[in-house]
C-alpha cells in the first residue's frame, strides 16, 4: 500500500510546485507590465496652453490661456475628450491643485500629439487612442492659430 500512495504524493507535490512556479511567473508578468515603457518625446513643434471650463449647460469651454479668449466649445458627449480631461483633473484633485493652471496641447515634430499637465507632470499621448480620437484635440491647435505659442 505504501507503494501506491508514494507515486500519488509525488504527483501532488509536483503539481503544487508547478502551480507555485506558475503563480510566481504570473506575478512577474504583472509587475513587468506595470512598468511603463516610454520612448523619449520628439521636440515640440507647437504648444498651445489651454484651460477647459465646465459650463452650466454641460458644455466645456476651451479657453486660450494667454489671450483668455474662448477658442472652442465641446458640446455633447465627446467621450474621449471628456475622459482625457477627467483623468488629468482627478490627478489635480488628488494633489489639491485647482483648475487655474493651464494644460498644454503639444504637437510634436514627429506628428504625435500630447496633452500635458505641467502642474502634475502627467501626460497623455493622444495618438495612442487612434487617429479619430486624437483629431478631436488636433482641431484645437488649428483654432485661433495666431494665439499659439511656437517652440
PDB file of N, CA and C in Angstrom, residues 35-138:
ATOM      1  N   UNK A  35       5.319  48.457 -15.462  1.00  0.00           N
ATOM      2  CA  UNK A  35       6.392  49.401 -15.718  1.00  0.00           C
ATOM      3  C   UNK A  35       6.188  49.963 -17.114  1.00  0.00           C
ATOM      4  N   UNK A  36       6.016  51.259 -17.194  1.00  0.00           N
ATOM      5  CA  UNK A  36       5.673  51.897 -18.463  1.00  0.00           C
ATOM      6  C   UNK A  36       6.926  52.070 -19.311  1.00  0.00           C
ATOM      7  N   UNK A  37       6.869  51.505 -20.504  1.00  0.00           N
ATOM      8  CA  UNK A  37       7.950  51.710 -21.473  1.00  0.00           C
ATOM      9  C   UNK A  37       7.582  52.941 -22.282  1.00  0.00           C
ATOM     10  N   UNK A  38       8.388  53.954 -22.207  1.00  0.00           N
ATOM     11  CA  UNK A  38       8.076  55.212 -22.876  1.00  0.00           C
ATOM     12  C   UNK A  38       9.274  55.658 -23.684  1.00  0.00           C
ATOM     13  N   UNK A  39       9.028  55.922 -24.943  1.00  0.00           N
ATOM     14  CA  UNK A  39      10.077  56.444 -25.805  1.00  0.00           C
ATOM     15  C   UNK A  39      10.243  57.926 -25.517  1.00  0.00           C
ATOM     16  N   UNK A  40      11.437  58.448 -25.699  1.00  0.00           N
ATOM     17  CA  UNK A  40      11.623  59.885 -25.492  1.00  0.00           C
ATOM     18  C   UNK A  40      10.724  60.681 -26.444  1.00  0.00           C
ATOM     19  N   UNK A  41      10.205  61.780 -25.937  1.00  0.00           N
ATOM     20  CA  UNK A  41       9.331  62.613 -26.751  1.00  0.00           C
ATOM     21  C   UNK A  41      10.132  63.387 -27.788  1.00  0.00           C
ATOM     22  N   UNK A  42       9.570  63.502 -28.968  1.00  0.00           N
ATOM     23  CA  UNK A  42      10.170  64.351 -30.008  1.00  0.00           C
ATOM     24  C   UNK A  42      10.010  65.805 -29.566  1.00  0.00           C
ATOM     25  N   UNK A  43      10.861  66.681 -30.069  1.00  0.00           N
ATOM     26  CA  UNK A  43      10.732  68.095 -29.719  1.00  0.00           C
ATOM     27  C   UNK A  43       9.360  68.643 -30.125  1.00  0.00           C
ATOM     28  N   UNK A  44       8.917  69.636 -29.378  1.00  0.00           N
ATOM     29  CA  UNK A  44       7.626  70.264 -29.665  1.00  0.00           C
ATOM     30  C   UNK A  44       7.742  71.156 -30.889  1.00  0.00           C
ATOM     31  N   UNK A  45       6.763  71.021 -31.760  1.00  0.00           N
ATOM     32  CA  UNK A  45       6.668  71.898 -32.924  1.00  0.00           C
ATOM     33  C   UNK A  45       5.758  73.080 -32.574  1.00  0.00           C
ATOM     34  N   UNK A  46       4.738  72.800 -31.758  1.00  0.00           N
ATOM     35  CA  UNK A  46       3.767  73.822 -31.391  1.00  0.00           C
ATOM     36  C   UNK A  46       3.192  73.462 -30.020  1.00  0.00           C
ATOM     37  N   UNK A  47       3.014  74.457 -29.174  1.00  0.00           N
ATOM     38  CA  UNK A  47       2.399  74.256 -27.861  1.00  0.00           C
ATOM     39  C   UNK A  47       1.294  75.281 -27.698  1.00  0.00           C
ATOM     40  N   UNK A  48       0.154  74.810 -27.275  1.00  0.00           N
ATOM     41  CA  UNK A  48      -0.955  75.717 -27.007  1.00  0.00           C
ATOM     42  C   UNK A  48      -1.403  75.481 -25.572  1.00  0.00           C
ATOM     43  N   UNK A  49      -1.370  76.538 -24.773  1.00  0.00           N
ATOM     44  CA  UNK A  49      -1.821  76.446 -23.386  1.00  0.00           C
ATOM     45  C   UNK A  49      -3.320  76.700 -23.345  1.00  0.00           C
ATOM     46  N   UNK A  50      -4.038  75.751 -22.763  1.00  0.00           N
ATOM     47  CA  UNK A  50      -5.495  75.800 -22.755  1.00  0.00           C
ATOM     48  C   UNK A  50      -6.047  75.547 -21.361  1.00  0.00           C
ATOM     49  N   UNK A  51      -7.178  76.173 -21.115  1.00  0.00           N
ATOM     50  CA  UNK A  51      -7.977  75.849 -19.931  1.00  0.00           C
ATOM     51  C   UNK A  51      -9.298  75.288 -20.429  1.00  0.00           C
ATOM     52  N   UNK A  52      -9.831  74.346 -19.701  1.00  0.00           N
ATOM     53  CA  UNK A  52     -11.105  73.728 -20.053  1.00  0.00           C
ATOM     54  C   UNK A  52     -12.068  74.032 -18.910  1.00  0.00           C
ATOM     55  N   UNK A  53     -13.124  74.794 -19.208  1.00  0.00           N
ATOM     56  CA  UNK A  53     -14.045  75.256 -18.175  1.00  0.00           C
ATOM     57  C   UNK A  53     -15.426  74.649 -18.376  1.00  0.00           C
ATOM     58  N   UNK A  54     -15.939  74.008 -17.331  1.00  0.00           N
ATOM     59  CA  UNK A  54     -17.291  73.456 -17.380  1.00  0.00           C
ATOM     60  C   UNK A  54     -18.298  74.602 -17.378  1.00  0.00           C
ATOM     61  N   UNK A  55     -19.313  74.474 -18.212  1.00  0.00           N
ATOM     62  CA  UNK A  55     -20.376  75.472 -18.297  1.00  0.00           C
ATOM     63  C   UNK A  55     -21.660  74.881 -17.722  1.00  0.00           C
ATOM     64  N   UNK A  56     -22.576  75.744 -17.256  1.00  0.00           N
ATOM     65  CA  UNK A  56     -23.827  75.264 -16.658  1.00  0.00           C
ATOM     66  C   UNK A  56     -24.664  74.382 -17.588  1.00  0.00           C
ATOM     67  N   UNK A  57     -24.542  74.592 -18.908  1.00  0.00           N
ATOM     68  CA  UNK A  57     -25.335  73.804 -19.854  1.00  0.00           C
ATOM     69  C   UNK A  57     -24.720  72.435 -20.150  1.00  0.00           C
ATOM     70  N   UNK A  58     -23.600  72.104 -19.474  1.00  0.00           N
ATOM     71  CA  UNK A  58     -22.958  70.814 -19.677  1.00  0.00           C
ATOM     72  C   UNK A  58     -21.846  70.833 -20.707  1.00  0.00           C
ATOM     73  N   UNK A  59     -21.705  71.932 -21.418  1.00  0.00           N
ATOM     74  CA  UNK A  59     -20.626  72.034 -22.396  1.00  0.00           C
ATOM     75  C   UNK A  59     -19.314  72.380 -21.684  1.00  0.00           C
ATOM     76  N   UNK A  60     -18.235  72.296 -22.437  1.00  0.00           N
ATOM     77  CA  UNK A  60     -16.917  72.651 -21.915  1.00  0.00           C
ATOM     78  C   UNK A  60     -16.344  73.741 -22.815  1.00  0.00           C
ATOM     79  N   UNK A  61     -16.049  74.887 -22.214  1.00  0.00           N
ATOM     80  CA  UNK A  61     -15.432  75.978 -22.964  1.00  0.00           C
ATOM     81  C   UNK A  61     -13.928  75.735 -23.007  1.00  0.00           C
ATOM     82  N   UNK A  62     -13.351  75.862 -24.188  1.00  0.00           N
ATOM     83  CA  UNK A  62     -11.904  75.743 -24.356  1.00  0.00           C
ATOM     84  C   UNK A  62     -11.375  77.163 -24.476  1.00  0.00           C
ATOM     85  N   UNK A  63     -10.534  77.557 -23.515  1.00  0.00           N
ATOM     86  CA  UNK A  63     -10.066  78.932 -23.430  1.00  0.00           C
ATOM     87  C   UNK A  63      -8.552  78.973 -23.612  1.00  0.00           C
ATOM     88  N   UNK A  64      -8.100  79.845 -24.514  1.00  0.00           N
ATOM     89  CA  UNK A  64      -6.668  80.063 -24.689  1.00  0.00           C
ATOM     90  C   UNK A  64      -6.157  80.763 -23.430  1.00  0.00           C
ATOM     91  N   UNK A  65      -5.165  80.172 -22.792  1.00  0.00           N
ATOM     92  CA  UNK A  65      -4.679  80.693 -21.516  1.00  0.00           C
ATOM     93  C   UNK A  65      -4.035  82.064 -21.658  1.00  0.00           C
ATOM     94  N   UNK A  66      -3.346  82.312 -22.767  1.00  0.00           N
ATOM     95  CA  UNK A  66      -2.649  83.578 -22.978  1.00  0.00           C
ATOM     96  C   UNK A  66      -3.631  84.724 -23.215  1.00  0.00           C
ATOM     97  N   UNK A  67      -4.551  84.535 -24.135  1.00  0.00           N
ATOM     98  CA  UNK A  67      -5.459  85.618 -24.532  1.00  0.00           C
ATOM     99  C   UNK A  67      -6.741  85.657 -23.693  1.00  0.00           C
ATOM    100  N   UNK A  68      -7.024  84.590 -22.981  1.00  0.00           N
ATOM    101  CA  UNK A  68      -8.262  84.446 -22.196  1.00  0.00           C
ATOM    102  C   UNK A  68      -9.503  84.389 -23.087  1.00  0.00           C
ATOM    103  N   UNK A  69      -9.299  84.172 -24.383  1.00  0.00           N
ATOM    104  CA  UNK A  69     -10.401  84.079 -25.333  1.00  0.00           C
ATOM    105  C   UNK A  69     -10.858  82.642 -25.488  1.00  0.00           C
ATOM    106  N   UNK A  70     -12.171  82.453 -25.607  1.00  0.00           N
ATOM    107  CA  UNK A  70     -12.700  81.121 -25.872  1.00  0.00           C
ATOM    108  C   UNK A  70     -12.391  80.775 -27.319  1.00  0.00           C
ATOM    109  N   UNK A  71     -11.720  79.635 -27.528  1.00  0.00           N
ATOM    110  CA  UNK A  71     -11.346  79.228 -28.882  1.00  0.00           C
ATOM    111  C   UNK A  71     -12.227  78.110 -29.418  1.00  0.00           C
ATOM    112  N   UNK A  72     -12.948  77.456 -28.529  1.00  0.00           N
ATOM    113  CA  UNK A  72     -13.817  76.366 -28.961  1.00  0.00           C
ATOM    114  C   UNK A  72     -14.766  76.024 -27.826  1.00  0.00           C
ATOM    115  N   UNK A  73     -15.748  75.216 -28.137  1.00  0.00           N
ATOM    116  CA  UNK A  73     -16.654  74.701 -27.125  1.00  0.00           C
ATOM    117  C   UNK A  73     -16.914  73.233 -27.443  1.00  0.00           C
ATOM    118  N   UNK A  74     -16.901  72.425 -26.419  1.00  0.00           N
ATOM    119  CA  UNK A  74     -17.157  70.992 -26.585  1.00  0.00           C
ATOM    120  C   UNK A  74     -18.582  70.746 -26.117  1.00  0.00           C
ATOM    121  N   UNK A  75     -19.415  70.332 -27.055  1.00  0.00           N
ATOM    122  CA  UNK A  75     -20.834  70.122 -26.784  1.00  0.00           C
ATOM    123  C   UNK A  75     -21.141  68.644 -26.953  1.00  0.00           C
ATOM    124  N   UNK A  76     -22.020  68.151 -26.138  1.00  0.00           N
ATOM    125  CA  UNK A  76     -22.449  66.767 -26.279  1.00  0.00           C
ATOM    126  C   UNK A  76     -21.551  65.810 -25.518  1.00  0.00           C
ATOM    127  N   UNK A  77     -21.662  64.553 -25.891  1.00  0.00           N
ATOM    128  CA  UNK A  77     -20.975  63.504 -25.149  1.00  0.00           C
ATOM    129  C   UNK A  77     -19.464  63.635 -25.216  1.00  0.00           C
ATOM    130  N   UNK A  78     -18.890  63.686 -26.387  1.00  0.00           N
ATOM    131  CA  UNK A  78     -17.433  63.833 -26.567  1.00  0.00           C
ATOM    132  C   UNK A  78     -16.674  62.970 -25.565  1.00  0.00           C
ATOM    133  N   UNK A  79     -16.996  61.691 -25.551  1.00  0.00           N
ATOM    134  CA  UNK A  79     -16.485  60.773 -24.542  1.00  0.00           C
ATOM    135  C   UNK A  79     -14.981  60.753 -24.382  1.00  0.00           C
ATOM    136  N   UNK A  80     -14.243  60.719 -25.483  1.00  0.00           N
ATOM    137  CA  UNK A  80     -12.790  60.645 -25.371  1.00  0.00           C
ATOM    138  C   UNK A  80     -12.222  61.926 -24.783  1.00  0.00           C
ATOM    139  N   UNK A  81     -12.689  63.073 -25.260  1.00  0.00           N
ATOM    140  CA  UNK A  81     -12.187  64.352 -24.761  1.00  0.00           C
ATOM    141  C   UNK A  81     -12.496  64.487 -23.274  1.00  0.00           C
ATOM    142  N   UNK A  82     -13.725  64.213 -22.905  1.00  0.00           N
ATOM    143  CA  UNK A  82     -14.110  64.321 -21.501  1.00  0.00           C
ATOM    144  C   UNK A  82     -13.337  63.327 -20.638  1.00  0.00           C
ATOM    145  N   UNK A  83     -13.116  62.138 -21.153  1.00  0.00           N
ATOM    146  CA  UNK A  83     -12.373  61.130 -20.399  1.00  0.00           C
ATOM    147  C   UNK A  83     -10.920  61.534 -20.166  1.00  0.00           C
ATOM    148  N   UNK A  84     -10.284  62.069 -21.204  1.00  0.00           N
ATOM    149  CA  UNK A  84      -8.890  62.512 -21.070  1.00  0.00           C
ATOM    150  C   UNK A  84      -8.786  63.650 -20.061  1.00  0.00           C
ATOM    151  N   UNK A  85      -9.702  64.602 -20.161  1.00  0.00           N
ATOM    152  CA  UNK A  85      -9.692  65.731 -19.233  1.00  0.00           C
ATOM    153  C   UNK A  85      -9.992  65.288 -17.804  1.00  0.00           C
ATOM    154  N   UNK A  86     -10.904  64.354 -17.660  1.00  0.00           N
ATOM    155  CA  UNK A  86     -11.256  63.837 -16.333  1.00  0.00           C
ATOM    156  C   UNK A  86     -10.053  63.154 -15.687  1.00  0.00           C
ATOM    157  N   UNK A  87      -9.293  62.411 -16.487  1.00  0.00           N
ATOM    158  CA  UNK A  87      -8.104  61.729 -15.970  1.00  0.00           C
ATOM    159  C   UNK A  87      -7.112  62.733 -15.393  1.00  0.00           C
ATOM    160  N   UNK A  88      -6.849  63.795 -16.130  1.00  0.00           N
ATOM    161  CA  UNK A  88      -5.905  64.807 -15.659  1.00  0.00           C
ATOM    162  C   UNK A  88      -6.477  65.591 -14.476  1.00  0.00           C
ATOM    163  N   UNK A  89      -7.767  65.877 -14.505  1.00  0.00           N
ATOM    164  CA  UNK A  89      -8.400  66.629 -13.421  1.00  0.00           C
ATOM    165  C   UNK A  89      -8.400  65.835 -12.115  1.00  0.00           C
ATOM    166  N   UNK A  90      -8.567  64.521 -12.199  1.00  0.00           N
ATOM    167  CA  UNK A  90      -8.547  63.691 -10.989  1.00  0.00           C
ATOM    168  C   UNK A  90      -7.185  63.734 -10.314  1.00  0.00           C
ATOM    169  N   UNK A  91      -6.126  63.758 -11.109  1.00  0.00           N
ATOM    170  CA  UNK A  91      -4.784  63.845 -10.536  1.00  0.00           C
ATOM    171  C   UNK A  91      -4.592  65.195  -9.843  1.00  0.00           C
ATOM    172  N   UNK A  92      -5.108  66.245 -10.445  1.00  0.00           N
ATOM    173  CA  UNK A  92      -5.031  67.563  -9.805  1.00  0.00           C
ATOM    174  C   UNK A  92      -5.789  67.567  -8.486  1.00  0.00           C
ATOM    175  N   UNK A  93      -6.940  66.943  -8.491  1.00  0.00           N
ATOM    176  CA  UNK A  93      -7.755  66.903  -7.267  1.00  0.00           C
ATOM    177  C   UNK A  93      -7.022  66.146  -6.164  1.00  0.00           C
ATOM    178  N   UNK A  94      -6.389  65.026  -6.516  1.00  0.00           N
ATOM    179  CA  UNK A  94      -5.622  64.255  -5.529  1.00  0.00           C
ATOM    180  C   UNK A  94      -4.503  65.086  -4.913  1.00  0.00           C
ATOM    181  N   UNK A  95      -3.921  65.953  -5.726  1.00  0.00           N
ATOM    182  CA  UNK A  95      -2.800  66.775  -5.260  1.00  0.00           C
ATOM    183  C   UNK A  95      -3.249  68.149  -4.757  1.00  0.00           C
ATOM    184  N   UNK A  96      -4.554  68.349  -4.724  1.00  0.00           N
ATOM    185  CA  UNK A  96      -5.143  69.611  -4.268  1.00  0.00           C
ATOM    186  C   UNK A  96      -4.658  70.806  -5.093  1.00  0.00           C
ATOM    187  N   UNK A  97      -4.643  70.610  -6.403  1.00  0.00           N
ATOM    188  CA  UNK A  97      -4.294  71.673  -7.349  1.00  0.00           C
ATOM    189  C   UNK A  97      -5.594  72.130  -7.999  1.00  0.00           C
ATOM    190  N   UNK A  98      -5.815  73.405  -8.037  1.00  0.00           N
ATOM    191  CA  UNK A  98      -7.043  73.951  -8.615  1.00  0.00           C
ATOM    192  C   UNK A  98      -7.068  73.848 -10.131  1.00  0.00           C
ATOM    193  N   UNK A  99      -8.084  74.451 -10.718  1.00  0.00           N
ATOM    194  CA  UNK A  99      -8.257  74.382 -12.175  1.00  0.00           C
ATOM    195  C   UNK A  99      -7.610  75.558 -12.905  1.00  0.00           C
ATOM    196  N   UNK A 100      -6.955  76.459 -12.195  1.00  0.00           N
ATOM    197  CA  UNK A 100      -6.352  77.635 -12.827  1.00  0.00           C
ATOM    198  C   UNK A 100      -5.173  77.338 -13.747  1.00  0.00           C
ATOM    199  N   UNK A 101      -4.214  76.485 -13.361  1.00  0.00           N
ATOM    200  CA  UNK A 101      -3.072  76.263 -14.267  1.00  0.00           C
ATOM    201  C   UNK A 101      -3.542  75.663 -15.596  1.00  0.00           C
ATOM    202  N   UNK A 102      -2.932  76.096 -16.688  1.00  0.00           N
ATOM    203  CA  UNK A 102      -3.359  75.581 -17.993  1.00  0.00           C
ATOM    204  C   UNK A 102      -2.802  74.193 -18.271  1.00  0.00           C
ATOM    205  N   UNK A 103      -3.481  73.505 -19.160  1.00  0.00           N
ATOM    206  CA  UNK A 103      -2.956  72.288 -19.750  1.00  0.00           C
ATOM    207  C   UNK A 103      -2.176  72.704 -20.985  1.00  0.00           C
ATOM    208  N   UNK A 104      -1.316  71.838 -21.475  1.00  0.00           N
ATOM    209  CA  UNK A 104      -0.591  72.119 -22.703  1.00  0.00           C
ATOM    210  C   UNK A 104      -0.945  71.066 -23.736  1.00  0.00           C
ATOM    211  N   UNK A 105      -1.349  71.534 -24.896  1.00  0.00           N
ATOM    212  CA  UNK A 105      -1.586  70.666 -26.035  1.00  0.00           C
ATOM    213  C   UNK A 105      -0.361  70.812 -26.923  1.00  0.00           C
ATOM    214  N   UNK A 106       0.378  69.728 -27.076  1.00  0.00           N
ATOM    215  CA  UNK A 106       1.683  69.779 -27.733  1.00  0.00           C
ATOM    216  C   UNK A 106       1.649  68.974 -29.022  1.00  0.00           C
ATOM    217  N   UNK A 107       1.937  69.661 -30.127  1.00  0.00           N
ATOM    218  CA  UNK A 107       2.129  68.990 -31.419  1.00  0.00           C
ATOM    219  C   UNK A 107       3.628  68.767 -31.557  1.00  0.00           C
ATOM    220  N   UNK A 108       4.035  67.531 -31.747  1.00  0.00           N
ATOM    221  CA  UNK A 108       5.451  67.205 -31.803  1.00  0.00           C
ATOM    222  C   UNK A 108       5.936  67.111 -33.249  1.00  0.00           C
ATOM    223  N   UNK A 109       7.236  67.254 -33.419  1.00  0.00           N
ATOM    224  CA  UNK A 109       7.820  67.240 -34.758  1.00  0.00           C
ATOM    225  C   UNK A 109       7.630  65.914 -35.467  1.00  0.00           C
ATOM    226  N   UNK A 110       7.429  64.831 -34.726  1.00  0.00           N
ATOM    227  CA  UNK A 110       7.215  63.532 -35.356  1.00  0.00           C
ATOM    228  C   UNK A 110       5.739  63.256 -35.649  1.00  0.00           C
ATOM    229  N   UNK A 111       4.886  64.279 -35.450  1.00  0.00           N
ATOM    230  CA  UNK A 111       3.466  64.132 -35.758  1.00  0.00           C
ATOM    231  C   UNK A 111       2.605  63.690 -34.589  1.00  0.00           C
ATOM    232  N   UNK A 112       3.230  63.335 -33.484  1.00  0.00           N
ATOM    233  CA  UNK A 112       2.456  62.907 -32.320  1.00  0.00           C
ATOM    234  C   UNK A 112       1.839  64.115 -31.628  1.00  0.00           C
ATOM    235  N   UNK A 113       0.804  63.849 -30.855  1.00  0.00           N
ATOM    236  CA  UNK A 113       0.082  64.890 -30.134  1.00  0.00           C
ATOM    237  C   UNK A 113      -0.017  64.479 -28.674  1.00  0.00           C
ATOM    238  N   UNK A 114       0.327  65.408 -27.782  1.00  0.00           N
ATOM    239  CA  UNK A 114       0.354  65.115 -26.351  1.00  0.00           C
ATOM    240  C   UNK A 114      -0.475  66.152 -25.606  1.00  0.00           C
ATOM    241  N   UNK A 115      -1.293  65.692 -24.671  1.00  0.00           N
ATOM    242  CA  UNK A 115      -1.978  66.578 -23.737  1.00  0.00           C
ATOM    243  C   UNK A 115      -1.226  66.444 -22.422  1.00  0.00           C
ATOM    244  N   UNK A 116      -0.669  67.555 -21.945  1.00  0.00           N
ATOM    245  CA  UNK A 116       0.166  67.522 -20.747  1.00  0.00           C
ATOM    246  C   UNK A 116      -0.394  68.452 -19.688  1.00  0.00           C
ATOM    247  N   UNK A 117      -0.164  68.066 -18.449  1.00  0.00           N
ATOM    248  CA  UNK A 117      -0.497  68.917 -17.318  1.00  0.00           C
ATOM    249  C   UNK A 117       0.805  69.247 -16.599  1.00  0.00           C
ATOM    250  N   UNK A 118       1.404  70.405 -16.885  1.00  0.00           N
ATOM    251  CA  UNK A 118       2.676  70.762 -16.258  1.00  0.00           C
ATOM    252  C   UNK A 118       2.599  70.828 -14.727  1.00  0.00           C
ATOM    253  N   UNK A 119       1.416  71.083 -14.179  1.00  0.00           N
ATOM    254  CA  UNK A 119       1.297  71.200 -12.730  1.00  0.00           C
ATOM    255  C   UNK A 119       1.407  69.850 -12.017  1.00  0.00           C
ATOM    256  N   UNK A 120       1.146  68.740 -12.725  1.00  0.00           N
ATOM    257  CA  UNK A 120       1.268  67.411 -12.117  1.00  0.00           C
ATOM    258  C   UNK A 120       2.330  66.548 -12.786  1.00  0.00           C
ATOM    259  N   UNK A 121       2.737  66.943 -13.996  1.00  0.00           N
ATOM    260  CA  UNK A 121       3.689  66.134 -14.751  1.00  0.00           C
ATOM    261  C   UNK A 121       3.039  65.012 -15.540  1.00  0.00           C
ATOM    262  N   UNK A 122       1.723  64.888 -15.478  1.00  0.00           N
ATOM    263  CA  UNK A 122       1.024  63.830 -16.217  1.00  0.00           C
ATOM    264  C   UNK A 122       0.896  64.202 -17.679  1.00  0.00           C
ATOM    265  N   UNK A 123       0.995  63.182 -18.537  1.00  0.00           N
ATOM    266  CA  UNK A 123       0.884  63.386 -19.979  1.00  0.00           C
ATOM    267  C   UNK A 123       0.059  62.264 -20.584  1.00  0.00           C
ATOM    268  N   UNK A 124      -0.703  62.613 -21.609  1.00  0.00           N
ATOM    269  CA  UNK A 124      -1.469  61.616 -22.352  1.00  0.00           C
ATOM    270  C   UNK A 124      -1.031  61.715 -23.812  1.00  0.00           C
ATOM    271  N   UNK A 125      -0.483  60.627 -24.329  1.00  0.00           N
ATOM    272  CA  UNK A 125      -0.110  60.567 -25.742  1.00  0.00           C
ATOM    273  C   UNK A 125      -1.381  60.247 -26.519  1.00  0.00           C
ATOM    274  N   UNK A 126      -1.959  61.264 -27.116  1.00  0.00           N
ATOM    275  CA  UNK A 126      -3.300  61.155 -27.699  1.00  0.00           C
ATOM    276  C   UNK A 126      -3.374  60.216 -28.891  1.00  0.00           C
ATOM    277  N   UNK A 127      -2.308  60.121 -29.681  1.00  0.00           N
ATOM    278  CA  UNK A 127      -2.350  59.243 -30.852  1.00  0.00           C
ATOM    279  C   UNK A 127      -2.442  57.779 -30.447  1.00  0.00           C
ATOM    280  N   UNK A 128      -2.141  57.476 -29.206  1.00  0.00           N
ATOM    281  CA  UNK A 128      -2.246  56.091 -28.724  1.00  0.00           C
ATOM    282  C   UNK A 128      -3.692  55.599 -28.741  1.00  0.00           C
ATOM    283  N   UNK A 129      -4.630  56.518 -28.790  1.00  0.00           N
ATOM    284  CA  UNK A 129      -6.041  56.162 -28.755  1.00  0.00           C
ATOM    285  C   UNK A 129      -6.693  56.212 -30.126  1.00  0.00           C
ATOM    286  N   UNK A 130      -5.867  56.326 -31.176  1.00  0.00           N
ATOM    287  CA  UNK A 130      -6.374  56.296 -32.538  1.00  0.00           C
ATOM    288  C   UNK A 130      -6.485  57.679 -33.149  1.00  0.00           C
ATOM    289  N   UNK A 131      -6.495  57.696 -34.457  1.00  0.00           N
ATOM    290  CA  UNK A 131      -6.498  58.941 -35.218  1.00  0.00           C
ATOM    291  C   UNK A 131      -7.754  59.762 -34.938  1.00  0.00           C
ATOM    292  N   UNK A 132      -8.895  59.126 -34.935  1.00  0.00           N
ATOM    293  CA  UNK A 132     -10.146  59.863 -34.742  1.00  0.00           C
ATOM    294  C   UNK A 132     -10.158  60.560 -33.391  1.00  0.00           C
ATOM    295  N   UNK A 133      -9.751  59.858 -32.345  1.00  0.00           N
ATOM    296  CA  UNK A 133      -9.742  60.471 -31.025  1.00  0.00           C
ATOM    297  C   UNK A 133      -8.727  61.606 -30.930  1.00  0.00           C
ATOM    298  N   UNK A 134      -7.543  61.432 -31.493  1.00  0.00           N
ATOM    299  CA  UNK A 134      -6.548  62.499 -31.416  1.00  0.00           C
ATOM    300  C   UNK A 134      -6.969  63.709 -32.242  1.00  0.00           C
ATOM    301  N   UNK A 135      -7.760  63.505 -33.289  1.00  0.00           N
ATOM    302  CA  UNK A 135      -8.231  64.623 -34.109  1.00  0.00           C
ATOM    303  C   UNK A 135      -9.144  65.569 -33.332  1.00  0.00           C
ATOM    304  N   UNK A 136      -9.840  65.051 -32.326  1.00  0.00           N
ATOM    305  CA  UNK A 136     -10.682  65.921 -31.503  1.00  0.00           C
ATOM    306  C   UNK A 136      -9.834  67.000 -30.822  1.00  0.00           C
ATOM    307  N   UNK A 137      -8.620  66.637 -30.447  1.00  0.00           N
ATOM    308  CA  UNK A 137      -7.718  67.611 -29.830  1.00  0.00           C
ATOM    309  C   UNK A 137      -6.931  68.380 -30.888  1.00  0.00           C
ATOM    310  N   UNK A 138      -6.576  67.733 -31.984  1.00  0.00           N
ATOM    311  CA  UNK A 138      -5.789  68.391 -33.041  1.00  0.00           C
ATOM    312  C   UNK A 138      -6.518  69.611 -33.588  1.00  0.00           C
TER     313      UNK A 138
END
